[in-house]
């Protein structure tokens, strides 16, 4: 009687040169799906900070935004048929799914055979990083867009508040000044209070140098959560708060026309930055670009942007396909003597409630609005 073999999923990374069938192939795919999703989940922060919905059918999803109502005293004998002003006013926001977002790599079997290390799991993780990076960048651009927009509800006597822009200063160096940043945060918090935005889920996203500038000032300004100590303060995961706003750090926010950082002005380049940091990461144009079905703004729209403060209702993200991994097999693997590892997702993002969006900027004037037509993305 033939002995039944068992498969250890941890060992499947060494079986790339074999045609795995049935449950073995399923375990193989599950392993790399786990690596990709772990890479994605550990590197996206925006996904859990905004409103997320899943699209089952169609190319877009509608969100309903309602304005406020008034109260009045009842006159005895009068029928109650709803307020005569027709409140509440309603606006509908449509978020369209962008084209399929992918990241992929071809793994040559001979390279795996000769390598002294496991390759596919690491590639899957880096694919997750790439998808998470784009995911966050689009959401943060949508929030900046919302901060520049008037309210979608503009009914007579029932106009709702729109977005908010707060000046940190007039020069690029002001964006790294802890005292000016703190002042801007209190201004942002006051504006959100005045516009009736819930205190639940208020967050901010800054670039790393801004975040660390605040860390160094915690001894004098009382920002720190006293329950957190040591390296937890440097995590960038919302430990520090200003005016009840949890602060995160990210290299994916629009920052002076780049992603995350801008060298050559107030910040000296550390050197050897490669192709993905600083002046090499200028924002791609996001208005009418192939694949982008939502207007994420042109590159020069963010030349003075230096941070975001928002609440969960600020933006919505619609996912038709969540982060997934696909791996070639069978005849395809034989024909090319290797496999393609593909990560994919289909999503779209845009602002929802402009009142919940605050853009920090450093310049002589506030950045101009774009995509101002509501609910369209034009």
CSV table of N, CA and C in Angstrom, one decimal, residues 5 135 279 315 325 329 335 347 350 354 357:
chain,number,residue,atom,x,y,z
A,5,UNK,N,1.4,10.9,1.3
A,5,UNK,CA,2.3,12.0,1.6
A,5,UNK,C,1.5,13.1,2.1
A,135,UNK,N,-2.9,52.6,-3.2
A,135,UNK,CA,-4.2,52.7,-2.5
A,135,UNK,C,-4.3,54.0,-1.6
A,279,UNK,N,12.6,64.0,-4.9
A,279,UNK,CA,12.4,64.6,-6.2
A,279,UNK,C,12.0,63.6,-7.3
A,315,UNK,N,-13.8,60.8,3.3
A,315,UNK,CA,-13.7,60.2,1.9
A,315,UNK,C,-14.3,58.8,2.0
A,325,UNK,N,-4.1,37.6,-5.0
A,325,UNK,CA,-2.9,37.1,-5.7
A,325,UNK,C,-3.4,36.0,-6.7
A,329,UNK,N,0.2,28.5,-13.7
A,329,UNK,CA,0.5,27.1,-13.4
A,329,UNK,C,0.3,26.3,-14.7
A,335,UNK,N,5.7,26.2,-20.5
A,335,UNK,CA,6.0,27.0,-21.7
A,335,UNK,C,7.1,28.1,-21.4
A,347,UNK,N,-10.4,49.4,-7.2
A,347,UNK,CA,-11.0,50.3,-6.2
A,347,UNK,C,-11.1,51.7,-6.8
A,350,UNK,N,-13.0,58.9,-3.5
A,350,UNK,CA,-13.3,60.3,-3.7
A,350,UNK,C,-13.7,60.9,-2.3
A,354,UNK,N,-17.2,67.2,2.6
A,354,UNK,CA,-16.1,68.1,2.6
A,354,UNK,C,-15.8,68.7,3.9
A,357,UNK,N,-13.0,67.3,5.9
A,357,UNK,CA,-11.7,67.4,5.2
A,357,UNK,C,-10.9,68.7,5.6
